[in-house]
Amino acid sequence: MRKHDESSDDWEKEKLNPNGWTPTRSNQQFNVVRKVYQQDTLNRDADYHHPHTSWRYQCKKFIRDCGFAECITTSVPLLRWLPQYSVKNYLLGDLIAGATTAIMHIPQGMAYALLAEVQPIVGLYMAFFPVLIYVIFGTSPHISMGTFAVGCLMAGKVVLQHSFHPAPQNLTGLVTALSNNSSQIEDHAPLYEPIQVLSAVCLSVGALQLLMWVFRMGAVATLLSEPLVSGFTTAASFNVLASQLKDLFGLTIPKLPGNFKVPLTVIEICKNLPKLNWAALIISFITCLVIALNNELLKPRVSKRSRIPVPIELLAIVTGTLVSRFALLHERFQISLVGDIPTGLPTPSLPKFEIVPLVILDAFTIMMVTYTITMSMALIFAAKEKYEISGNQELLALGASNVVGSFFCCAPICASLSRSYIQYQAGAKTNLTQAVSAMLILCVLLWIGPFFEQLPRCVLASIIVVSLKGMFVQILDLRRFWKLSQLDAFVWLITFLITVIINIDIGLLAGLLASVGALFIRSQKPYTCLLGRMLNTDLYLDVKRYRAAEEIPGIKIFHYCGGLNFATKNLFRTTIFRKTGYMKPATETSQLHDVDNNITKTDSYEWDPTVANRVKCIIIDATALSYVDAPGIKMLVTIHNELTSNDIIVLLAGANAPVLEMIEKYNNQASDRLQLDTFPTVHDAVVYYKILETRRRKDNQLAITVST
């Protein structure tokens, strides 16, 4: 190759059009003089070598990535931050944030435990035992672990499927219970106590999280896209609302099947409206109104003057308990109460392992949802405070917390959106915040628990419903997703509708399938274009988007963005032929004959026999080609052979090293080798072709001169 100077060739002498493009930001110019590189020449000059790692190094890396080597030093973050703890800088903020979070834990824990179909005291257990384990292994000091509406609702669905409930105290309730469980009795399915099923679910979720930690699968949270998570959590909030309607209206409705629970619940509520308990409805309305007014009006004003918010939920349950106790709400108005709340700590017991196979699939769904929500919250605060969050370490923290919690009748824990924001605003600095919160919850468990036995269930239902406001507002995300991408809006809508109408787990599965489908559709619609050259530059731009970019006569530069694999190979072939003019739309006179010999028009494409007169060279710009597999390379061979048979030169430019290495592997093993000239840049390929064309013309002129 000779050195090439753009100013030395006539065909490179171009002048700026006064009416055309001119530099707008800078008039600085630079000239680069170098020889035209083919890829092989560049590899030799740049001393290219394929990276190679020994088996010994790969084994060490595998062991290190699996966590065995770093387990001792990095798997217990407590050992890193506790010795460096600054009492002067951190203690006051941690104490205030811990006390504030504990105040929120009490009403939310008791309320969300009802979603899990167990006693309210279980919510307080979840705020104590698993949280202490998270303090040891967790990496985020700002998220509040414990109960969360979506996680408890999903766990409650599994509890209802595999458990029996305490026998009703009246004959009507007994008949209803027998009719509801008749299908399970006919199937001879073993039923367990709700707390046993919940412990098995918690153990299964923890075991799955620990297994994922061992295999370093912390990035699995990225499998759930933002539209999927938004649509799912929004729909789950409607499921939570539907589950609380009976307590808000003071109604008793029969147990409903697993699928179509939301619409069936609404139907049952409407049927039983004549029997609604007006006292429960009034209490629910007053509670919701007071909490909502506090959140919308009083809370923003208080936050400007104090880091400690008004504990309105705690005030609501204390007030509700006192009113119920002294006004005899249960005896006079048949208001449903929380009931017996034991004091002290539960005795640790092994979960029933025979339940695990029955709930393992549901546990996987719960694990994915709770881990994704927890990681999303942790990453939000990490970005604000500029520290790192380890996804794998969070798997260990959540897994260990859930495994330990399963021995104390807990449900799978998750980060709470509302409590986390309050904990952050209250000044949390380290994980000592959650330890302080757990100690205060311990006081409630040991001494204060029985005080809430007279608490009306409609008060807890009201707290749950008002707390869902943030997730209800997420329905506005649909408009944002629609403006950004209709495919994302489609994923959101499918996930939301199926989760609301059918069921939570089916909705999540549908959302995953819709996300995969959206990825496939995007892969089938890669960005492709023809490139043109900016005058006096080596820049090649999309001719449809940049009017100053002009195509070079006789050369078609095809730009492809995406992967070339078995799924996209046919699309690649069709697109390059259509873009470069090798195939043209069939004319209106082009006709096909069907089986009845009737003439019909077609809008298909046909080969253009005159293409060789207009196109002499096709350059495939592979700068954005991310991946190629064997079927993709085989398609390149087919395209190359077809074009060269029509006297069209094919060049490959800008391919990255892994793509070139894959082509080399293919050529070493396959009989139909890909014999393409490759270049590091599009401009190298263009200059190379023009040099060939110049030499060919000189040779033709010389041949004509000799013949004459």
XYZ file of C-alpha atoms in Angstrom:
708
model
C 0.000 0.000 0.000
C 1.218 3.470 -0.807
C 0.762 6.481 1.373
C -2.250 8.444 0.381
C -2.812 12.185 0.631
C -6.340 13.293 -0.104
C -5.087 16.474 -1.787
C -2.929 14.542 -4.265
C -5.747 12.916 -6.237
C -8.100 14.688 -8.592
C -11.103 12.763 -7.376
C -10.408 13.937 -3.828
C -10.245 17.668 -4.711
C -13.554 18.953 -3.398
C -14.557 22.461 -2.430
C -17.124 23.574 0.111
C -20.364 24.711 -1.432
C -21.059 28.303 -0.279
C -24.727 27.388 0.057
C -24.018 24.065 1.647
C -22.610 22.864 4.913
C -20.170 25.035 6.846
C -18.669 24.471 10.296
C -20.761 26.120 13.015
C -18.935 25.411 16.273
C -15.276 25.464 15.331
C -13.138 26.294 12.341
C -10.253 24.192 13.573
C -9.065 21.629 11.049
C -6.562 18.828 11.079
C -5.026 16.671 8.373
C -4.038 13.039 8.817
C -1.661 11.468 6.341
C -1.421 7.696 6.521
C -1.532 4.754 4.204
C -4.782 3.004 3.351
C -5.110 0.086 5.711
C -6.583 -3.286 5.086
C -7.384 -5.183 8.250
C -4.540 -7.686 7.842
C -2.014 -4.891 7.330
C -3.279 -3.038 10.382
C -3.055 -6.206 12.463
C 0.603 -6.615 11.531
C 1.507 -2.972 12.081
C -0.359 -2.746 15.393
C 1.037 -6.096 16.640
C -2.385 -7.672 17.081
C -2.691 -10.833 19.163
C -5.720 -12.748 20.402
C -6.071 -12.546 24.209
C -5.405 -15.916 25.777
C -5.865 -16.990 29.373
C -4.631 -20.241 30.831
C -6.915 -22.851 32.364
C -5.286 -22.182 35.711
C -6.190 -18.510 35.576
C -9.742 -19.289 34.454
C -10.222 -21.731 37.347
C -8.983 -19.138 39.847
C -11.282 -16.515 38.357
C -14.246 -18.897 38.492
C -13.621 -19.662 42.149
C -13.211 -15.970 42.915
C -16.365 -15.033 41.006
C -18.329 -17.747 42.753
C -17.607 -16.018 46.024
C -15.628 -18.732 47.802
C -12.379 -16.785 47.968
C -13.873 -13.422 48.894
C -16.491 -14.820 51.247
C -14.390 -14.312 54.366
C -13.330 -10.732 53.667
C -16.233 -9.130 51.797
C -19.389 -11.101 52.604
C -19.864 -9.439 55.999
C -20.019 -5.663 55.358
C -20.588 -5.111 59.076
C -16.903 -5.872 59.622
C -15.989 -3.038 57.262
C -18.230 -0.185 58.355
C -18.544 -0.856 62.098
C -14.828 -0.333 62.986
C -14.930 2.947 61.038
C -18.170 4.132 62.654
C -18.073 7.784 63.695
C -20.208 8.364 66.777
C -19.984 12.133 66.382
C -21.067 12.195 62.738
C -23.452 9.247 62.493
C -25.024 8.307 65.826
C -27.644 11.059 66.132
C -28.900 10.572 62.575
C -29.065 6.793 62.993
C -30.978 7.065 66.278
C -33.533 9.509 64.862
C -33.985 7.527 61.644
C -34.228 4.231 63.548
C -36.914 5.533 65.899
C -38.849 7.072 62.999
C -38.731 3.856 60.993
C -39.810 1.766 64.005
C -42.878 3.986 64.452
C -43.841 3.238 60.838
C -43.018 -0.472 61.188
C -45.693 -1.014 63.840
C -48.821 -0.073 61.853
C -47.484 -1.198 58.483
C -46.237 -4.525 59.826
C -49.558 -5.325 61.455
C -51.490 -4.214 58.370
C -49.382 -5.989 55.749
C -49.422 -9.224 57.750
C -53.139 -9.402 56.969
C -52.220 -9.462 53.261
C -50.150 -12.568 53.967
C -53.231 -14.209 55.556
C -51.614 -14.523 58.989
C -51.908 -12.767 62.348
C -50.777 -9.113 62.569
C -48.025 -10.035 65.032
C -46.150 -11.738 62.162
C -45.545 -8.324 60.610
C -43.697 -7.270 63.754
C -41.648 -10.477 63.685
C -40.610 -9.517 60.141
C -39.485 -6.119 61.410
C -37.187 -7.755 63.968
C -35.593 -11.110 63.105
C -34.765 -10.722 59.368
C -33.802 -7.074 59.830
C -31.088 -7.973 62.341
C -29.566 -10.384 59.815
C -29.713 -7.746 57.095
C -27.757 -5.369 59.343
C -24.882 -7.869 59.255
C -24.879 -8.697 55.536
C -26.660 -5.793 53.818
C -24.882 -3.073 51.856
C -27.541 -0.340 51.710
C -27.935 1.793 54.856
C -30.964 3.670 53.518
C -33.543 1.047 52.551
C -36.000 -0.145 55.196
C -36.367 -3.915 55.147
C -39.437 -5.736 56.432
C -43.011 -5.945 55.212
C -44.082 -4.678 51.801
C -47.569 -4.809 50.324
C -46.734 -6.578 47.055
C -44.514 -9.238 48.647
C -46.996 -9.978 51.424
C -49.869 -10.168 48.934
C -47.983 -12.672 46.764
C -47.109 -14.743 49.825
C -50.729 -14.591 50.989
C -51.884 -16.016 47.659
C -49.700 -19.088 48.230
C -50.916 -19.392 51.828
C -54.535 -19.464 50.663
C -53.775 -22.193 48.149
C -52.182 -24.635 50.580
C -53.643 -23.890 54.010
C -56.826 -24.245 55.998
C -58.229 -21.501 58.189
C -59.545 -21.584 61.753
C -63.044 -22.968 62.057
C -65.777 -20.316 62.158
C -67.646 -19.855 65.381
C -71.165 -19.926 63.904
C -73.090 -22.376 61.740
C -73.341 -20.066 58.719
C -69.601 -19.511 58.689
C -69.001 -23.250 59.002
C -71.194 -24.007 55.971
C -69.414 -21.306 53.957
C -65.981 -22.615 54.928
C -66.921 -26.183 53.995
C -68.238 -25.078 50.597
C -65.101 -23.025 49.913
C -62.762 -25.900 50.733
C -64.868 -28.574 49.037
C -62.746 -28.682 45.894
C -59.572 -29.185 47.909
C -61.211 -31.871 50.033
C -62.320 -33.717 46.882
C -58.767 -33.625 45.558
C -57.481 -35.034 48.870
C -54.869 -32.263 48.917
C -53.100 -31.980 52.285
C -53.730 -28.643 53.976
C -51.436 -26.980 56.457
C -51.677 -24.145 58.902
C -51.183 -20.718 57.292
C -48.094 -20.028 59.353
C -46.530 -23.318 58.207
C -47.070 -22.481 54.542
C -45.711 -18.974 55.056
C -42.559 -20.291 56.747
C -41.997 -22.730 53.870
C -42.394 -19.916 51.344
C -39.912 -17.769 53.261
C -37.413 -20.642 53.430
C -37.784 -21.363 49.706
C -37.258 -17.724 48.761
C -34.177 -17.493 50.994
C -32.716 -20.716 49.633
C -33.168 -19.538 46.041
C -31.495 -16.228 46.839
C -28.536 -17.966 48.477
C -28.239 -20.283 45.480
C -28.166 -17.293 43.159
C -25.532 -15.670 45.371
C -23.325 -18.743 45.081
C -23.484 -18.554 41.283
C -23.035 -14.752 41.271
C -26.349 -14.015 39.581
C -26.855 -10.579 41.057
C -27.517 -9.099 37.625
C -30.754 -11.114 37.351
C -32.659 -8.021 38.472
C -32.090 -6.577 35.000
C -34.343 -9.308 33.571
C -37.309 -7.314 34.849
C -37.500 -4.166 32.755
C -38.769 -0.834 34.057
C -42.096 -1.033 32.154
C -42.654 -4.542 33.506
C -41.914 -3.560 37.124
C -44.037 -0.410 36.861
C -46.992 -2.215 35.316
C -46.722 -5.128 37.733
C -46.494 -3.074 40.930
C -49.331 -0.810 39.766
C -51.532 -3.817 39.084
C -50.483 -5.429 42.372
C -51.691 -2.322 44.203
C -55.162 -2.932 42.732
C -54.967 -6.520 43.968
C -54.093 -5.214 47.424
C -56.999 -2.767 47.290
C -59.399 -5.539 46.290
C -58.219 -7.722 49.174
C -58.985 -4.926 51.668
C -62.454 -3.994 50.429
C -64.161 -6.520 52.703
C -62.556 -4.986 55.800
C -63.195 -1.429 54.626
C -66.931 -2.175 54.254
C -67.130 -4.588 57.177
C -68.338 -7.445 54.972
C -67.808 -11.187 55.012
C -67.367 -12.737 51.574
C -66.607 -16.354 50.654
C -63.139 -17.502 49.769
C -62.488 -16.933 46.083
C -60.458 -19.012 43.610
C -56.914 -18.064 42.700
C -57.606 -16.631 39.231
C -59.814 -13.614 38.439
C -59.789 -12.656 42.113
C -60.022 -8.888 41.588
C -63.142 -8.874 39.366
C -64.777 -11.631 41.439
C -64.053 -9.713 44.650
C -65.677 -6.592 43.209
C -68.714 -8.676 42.209
C -69.007 -10.214 45.677
C -68.669 -6.806 47.326
C -71.434 -5.438 45.122
C -73.676 -8.399 45.951
C -73.166 -7.887 49.686
C -73.475 -4.090 49.744
C -76.921 -4.284 51.389
C -75.207 -6.038 54.316
C -72.359 -3.558 54.743
C -71.406 -2.473 58.225
C -71.977 1.292 58.339
C -69.850 1.681 61.452
C -66.867 0.025 59.751
C -67.397 2.148 56.645
C -67.475 5.375 58.656
C -64.332 4.414 60.585
C -62.572 3.525 57.309
C -63.593 6.813 55.712
C -62.437 8.914 58.660
C -59.119 7.029 58.909
C -58.393 7.326 55.185
C -59.344 11.000 55.174
C -57.150 11.899 58.156
C -54.105 10.007 56.861
C -54.504 11.396 53.343
C -54.836 14.978 54.598
C -51.727 14.507 56.701
C -49.750 13.120 53.777
C -50.828 15.801 51.325
C -50.993 18.914 53.523
C -49.344 18.534 56.909
C -46.442 16.271 56.022
C -44.811 18.619 53.435
C -44.921 21.507 55.919
C -43.526 19.483 58.798
C -40.700 18.149 56.626
C -39.425 21.718 56.156
C -39.020 22.165 59.916
C -38.219 18.685 61.201
C -36.674 15.481 59.928
C -39.178 13.483 62.001
C -42.573 13.207 60.264
C -45.893 13.089 62.070
C -46.448 9.383 62.960
C -49.991 9.494 61.653
C -50.300 5.713 61.099
C -49.216 5.020 64.666
C -51.628 7.652 65.963
C -54.374 6.045 63.882
C -53.928 2.570 65.361
C -53.552 3.892 68.915
C -56.657 6.046 68.543
C -58.548 3.227 66.893
C -57.618 0.837 69.680
C -58.699 3.263 72.424
C -61.999 4.081 70.700
C -62.709 0.399 70.138
C -61.914 -0.476 73.751
C -64.007 2.223 75.392
C -66.851 2.422 72.852
C -67.263 -1.376 72.682
C -67.260 -1.323 68.877
C -67.197 -5.109 68.561
C -70.086 -5.731 70.952
C -72.282 -2.863 69.748
C -71.533 -2.728 65.999
C -69.933 -6.146 65.253
C -66.687 -4.500 64.132
C -64.034 -7.127 63.318
C -60.997 -6.818 65.572
C -57.377 -7.883 65.243
C -57.779 -10.437 68.016
C -55.219 -12.231 70.128
C -51.650 -10.892 69.969
C -49.136 -13.001 71.898
C -46.389 -11.408 73.935
C -42.749 -12.374 73.864
C -40.702 -13.883 71.063
C -41.762 -16.972 69.119
C -39.948 -20.236 69.651
C -37.794 -21.036 66.610
C -39.021 -24.088 64.709
C -38.073 -25.816 61.473
C -40.376 -25.145 58.527
C -42.143 -28.157 57.075
C -39.862 -29.242 54.249
C -42.592 -31.293 52.546
C -44.332 -28.015 51.672
C -41.295 -26.650 49.798
C -41.899 -28.604 46.532
C -45.474 -27.317 46.504
C -44.480 -23.653 46.735
C -41.107 -23.544 44.983
C -42.434 -22.038 41.723
C -44.371 -19.346 43.557
C -41.302 -18.751 45.724
C -39.219 -18.099 42.600
C -41.717 -15.475 41.443
C -41.732 -13.818 44.863
C -37.932 -13.908 44.949
C -37.650 -12.159 41.585
C -40.132 -9.438 42.502
C -38.824 -8.700 46.002
C -35.183 -8.732 44.882
C -35.883 -6.432 41.947
C -37.786 -3.928 44.093
C -35.116 -4.026 46.808
C -32.277 -3.511 44.340
C -34.133 -0.696 42.586
C -34.572 1.171 45.857
C -30.973 0.511 46.933
C -29.588 1.787 43.620
C -31.673 4.974 43.831
C -30.181 5.902 47.205
C -26.699 4.736 46.191
C -26.795 7.111 43.211
C -27.875 9.994 45.464
C -25.201 9.369 48.104
C -22.509 8.150 45.670
C -21.684 4.722 47.047
C -21.670 1.270 45.487
C -24.270 -1.476 45.896
C -23.332 -5.097 45.235
C -26.170 -7.087 43.716
C -24.561 -10.362 44.713
C -24.079 -9.188 48.291
C -27.735 -8.156 48.446
C -28.665 -11.671 47.383
C -26.661 -13.011 50.324
C -28.227 -10.508 52.721
C -31.790 -11.202 51.581
C -31.230 -14.961 51.420
C -29.749 -15.170 54.908
C -32.477 -12.897 56.297
C -35.259 -14.988 54.797
C -33.755 -18.311 55.855
C -33.411 -17.107 59.442
C -36.845 -15.494 59.310
C -38.442 -18.762 58.197
C -37.582 -20.242 61.606
C -39.627 -17.480 63.265
C -42.833 -17.627 61.185
C -41.882 -14.728 58.894
C -42.831 -13.939 55.313
C -40.210 -12.994 52.683
C -38.918 -9.494 53.380
C -38.582 -6.653 50.917
C -37.627 -2.995 50.918
C -40.578 -0.697 51.567
C -40.858 2.334 49.309
C -42.512 4.629 51.851
C -40.419 3.597 54.861
C -37.186 3.825 52.866
C -37.842 7.414 51.846
C -38.761 8.350 55.409
C -35.643 6.618 56.743
C -33.468 8.472 54.242
C -35.046 11.842 54.984
C -34.721 11.256 58.746
C -30.934 11.155 58.379
C -29.930 7.485 58.254
C -26.166 7.077 57.841
C -25.400 3.384 58.392
C -27.145 0.079 58.931
C -27.190 0.843 62.648
C -30.465 2.602 61.821
C -32.165 -0.725 61.232
C -30.660 -2.168 64.402
C -32.153 0.711 66.411
C -35.502 0.130 64.721
C -35.374 -3.583 65.523
C -34.651 -2.921 69.199
C -37.694 -0.678 69.494
C -39.821 -3.334 67.765
C -38.523 -5.794 70.371
C -40.013 -3.622 73.116
C -43.373 -3.789 71.372
C -43.139 -7.564 71.052
C -42.265 -8.039 74.727
C -44.634 -5.608 76.414
C -46.924 -3.538 74.188
C -48.369 -6.103 71.753
C -51.584 -7.048 73.679
C -52.630 -3.388 73.740
C -53.581 -3.634 70.050
C -55.897 -6.650 70.430
C -58.949 -4.331 70.332
C -57.779 -2.605 67.126
C -60.464 -2.689 64.371
C -59.300 -4.408 61.181
C -60.848 -1.634 59.115
C -58.244 0.775 60.544
C -55.415 -1.438 59.300
C -57.162 -1.788 55.932
C -57.374 2.001 55.696
C -53.651 2.358 56.414
C -52.897 -0.141 53.638
C -55.121 1.572 51.080
C -53.751 5.074 51.708
C -50.160 3.787 51.574
C -50.826 2.505 48.037
C -51.241 6.031 46.676
C -47.688 6.117 45.349
C -48.230 2.923 43.367
C -51.616 4.053 42.073
C -49.941 7.163 40.651
C -47.627 4.915 38.616
C -50.503 4.417 36.194
C -49.370 7.734 34.681
C -46.171 5.958 33.606
C -48.127 4.478 30.709
C -48.289 7.869 29.028
C -44.534 8.382 29.466
C -43.708 4.932 28.096
C -46.036 5.517 25.135
C -44.161 8.698 24.205
C -40.770 6.997 24.520
C -41.573 3.623 22.974
C -44.857 2.010 22.058
C -43.311 -1.391 22.664
C -42.552 -0.438 26.266
C -46.115 0.820 26.643
C -47.347 -2.503 25.270
C -45.296 -4.402 27.875
C -46.688 -2.165 30.641
C -50.267 -2.593 29.465
C -50.079 -6.375 29.041
C -48.502 -6.807 32.468
C -51.010 -4.502 34.137
C -54.164 -5.931 32.566
C -53.331 -9.598 33.055
C -52.149 -9.035 36.628
C -55.348 -7.174 37.513
C -57.789 -9.359 35.639
C -56.311 -12.844 36.053
C -53.651 -13.203 38.745
C -50.339 -11.878 40.003
C -48.077 -14.765 38.969
C -49.703 -15.122 35.541
C -49.393 -11.365 35.044
C -45.688 -11.454 35.865
C -45.170 -14.342 33.441
C -47.093 -12.476 30.762
C -44.954 -9.410 31.392
C -41.765 -11.433 31.015
C -43.012 -12.937 27.744
C -44.021 -9.487 26.510
C -40.565 -8.121 27.391
C -38.867 -10.967 25.534
C -41.219 -10.391 22.621
C -40.358 -6.695 22.591
C -36.649 -7.554 22.514
C -37.234 -9.935 19.608
C -39.239 -7.334 17.703
C -36.486 -4.775 18.233
C -33.919 -7.280 16.976
C -36.051 -7.760 13.861
C -36.087 -4.013 13.231
C -32.456 -2.944 13.451
C -31.342 0.478 12.354
C -30.094 0.313 8.763
C -29.247 3.052 6.295
C -27.097 4.066 3.376
C -24.165 6.322 4.174
C -22.894 9.319 2.275
C -19.669 11.284 2.666
C -19.332 14.789 4.034
C -17.296 16.946 1.678
C -13.560 17.113 2.457
C -13.914 14.785 5.456
C -13.742 11.095 6.240
C -17.172 11.229 7.922
C -19.934 9.002 6.535
C -23.484 9.794 7.652
C -27.040 8.654 7.025
C -28.094 10.257 3.761
C -31.735 10.446 4.869
C -30.901 12.365 8.021
C -27.998 14.523 6.841
C -28.711 16.472 3.679
C -25.072 17.487 3.280
C -23.993 13.836 3.066
C -23.738 12.677 -0.542
C -23.482 9.150 -1.850
C -20.349 8.332 -3.822
C -21.170 7.353 -7.413
C -20.885 3.610 -7.965
C -20.531 2.836 -4.245
C -23.273 1.842 -1.805
C -22.267 1.964 1.856
C -24.694 -0.119 3.907
C -24.755 0.555 7.663
C -26.221 -2.150 9.923
C -26.754 -1.752 13.675
C -27.389 -4.906 15.710
C -26.465 -8.555 15.791
C -26.245 -10.876 12.814
C -27.425 -14.304 13.909
C -29.770 -17.116 12.998
C -32.816 -14.972 13.850
C -31.808 -11.897 11.818
C -29.854 -13.365 8.891
C -32.777 -13.372 6.435
C -33.731 -9.851 7.431
C -30.117 -8.761 6.870
C -30.050 -10.247 3.373
C -33.387 -8.725 2.359
C -32.499 -5.298 3.760
C -29.069 -5.016 2.143
C -30.438 -6.072 -1.243
C -33.290 -3.573 -1.054
C -31.218 -0.678 0.284
C -28.454 -1.076 -2.288
C -30.856 -1.458 -5.221
C -29.977 -5.069 -5.981
C -33.684 -5.795 -5.549
C -36.389 -3.302 -6.467
C -40.129 -3.207 -5.815
C -42.085 -5.129 -8.372
C -43.893 -2.861 -10.810
C -47.650 -2.677 -10.876
C -47.638 -4.719 -14.059
C -45.773 -7.538 -12.318
C -48.277 -10.302 -11.875
C -48.590 -13.714 -10.320
C -50.902 -16.586 -11.161
C -52.744 -18.316 -8.343
C -53.946 -21.922 -8.303
C -57.043 -20.980 -10.345
C -54.886 -19.270 -12.975
C -56.323 -15.884 -11.993
C -54.019 -12.897 -12.407
C -53.234 -10.994 -9.180
C -50.946 -8.046 -8.430
C -48.034 -8.372 -6.028
C -45.994 -5.854 -4.009
C -42.992 -8.158 -3.666
C -39.421 -7.344 -4.659
C -37.637 -8.590 -7.742
C -34.047 -8.664 -8.955
C -32.938 -5.577 -10.878
C -30.877 -6.720 -13.917
C -29.482 -3.210 -14.402
C -27.980 -2.903 -10.925
C -24.425 -3.677 -12.136
C -24.526 -0.582 -14.347
C -25.197 1.669 -11.323
C -23.492 -0.101 -8.417
C -19.911 -1.307 -8.684
C -19.076 -1.757 -5.002
C -21.031 -2.438 -1.820
C -19.315 -1.660 1.474
C -20.847 -3.226 4.584
C -20.282 -0.863 7.496
C -19.925 -3.236 10.466
C -18.913 -0.647 13.055
C -22.218 -1.243 14.900
C -22.311 -5.005 14.297
C -22.301 -6.287 17.865
C -22.254 -10.039 17.306
C -22.214 -12.608 14.542
C -22.711 -16.370 14.729
C -22.104 -19.192 12.242
C -25.490 -18.899 10.455
C -24.896 -15.157 10.165
C -21.472 -15.680 8.585
C -22.952 -18.249 6.227
C -25.462 -15.637 5.131
C -22.571 -13.212 4.499
C -20.992 -15.891 2.289
C -24.256 -16.233 0.363
C -24.583 -12.483 -0.092
C -20.944 -12.158 -1.161
C -21.211 -14.942 -3.726
C -24.448 -13.586 -5.172
C -23.138 -10.034 -5.551
C -19.732 -11.006 -6.931
C -21.422 -13.205 -9.514
C -22.992 -9.982 -10.802
C -19.615 -8.172 -10.905
C -20.221 -6.198 -7.699
C -17.285 -5.898 -5.304
C -18.145 -6.470 -1.623
C -15.995 -5.011 1.166
C -16.357 -5.226 4.955
C -15.379 -2.201 7.064
C -15.192 -1.387 10.760
C -15.814 -4.853 12.190
C -14.649 -5.252 15.762
C -12.115 -7.852 16.836
C -14.563 -10.491 18.189
C -16.506 -10.401 14.914
C -13.322 -10.824 12.866
C -12.164 -13.636 15.145
C -15.485 -15.401 14.690
C -15.138 -15.097 10.916
C -11.646 -16.556 11.147
C -12.924 -19.503 13.194
C -15.654 -20.083 10.649
C -13.184 -20.020 7.759
C -10.946 -22.542 9.534
C -13.780 -25.051 9.924
C -16.210 -24.482 7.056
C -15.713 -25.409 3.436
C -17.495 -22.299 2.124
C -15.037 -19.674 3.321
C -15.912 -15.987 3.597
C -13.366 -14.290 1.344
C -14.022 -10.648 2.051
C -11.511 -7.828 2.036
C -11.779 -6.207 5.459
C -10.842 -2.672 6.486
C -10.631 -0.880 9.821
C -12.746 2.097 8.658
C -15.259 2.894 5.948
C -12.946 5.540 4.525
C -10.165 2.975 4.084
C -12.551 0.795 2.105
C -13.710 3.708 -0.056
C -10.164 4.845 -0.859
C -9.089 1.260 -1.529
C -11.920 0.735 -4.011
C -11.190 4.009 -5.797
C -7.548 3.069 -6.120
C -8.595 -0.249 -7.660
C -11.006 1.534 -9.966
C -8.314 4.008 -11.046
C -5.877 1.181 -11.793
C -8.544 -0.746 -13.704
C -9.257 2.258 -15.888
C -5.568 2.784 -16.584
C -5.189 -0.882 -17.490
C -8.174 -0.652 -19.850
C -6.776 2.480 -21.500
C -3.414 0.771 -21.876
C -5.059 -2.287 -23.404
C -6.967 -0.107 -25.860
C -3.775 1.748 -26.816
C -1.881 -1.498 -27.427
C -4.698 -2.953 -29.524
C -4.826 0.143 -31.699
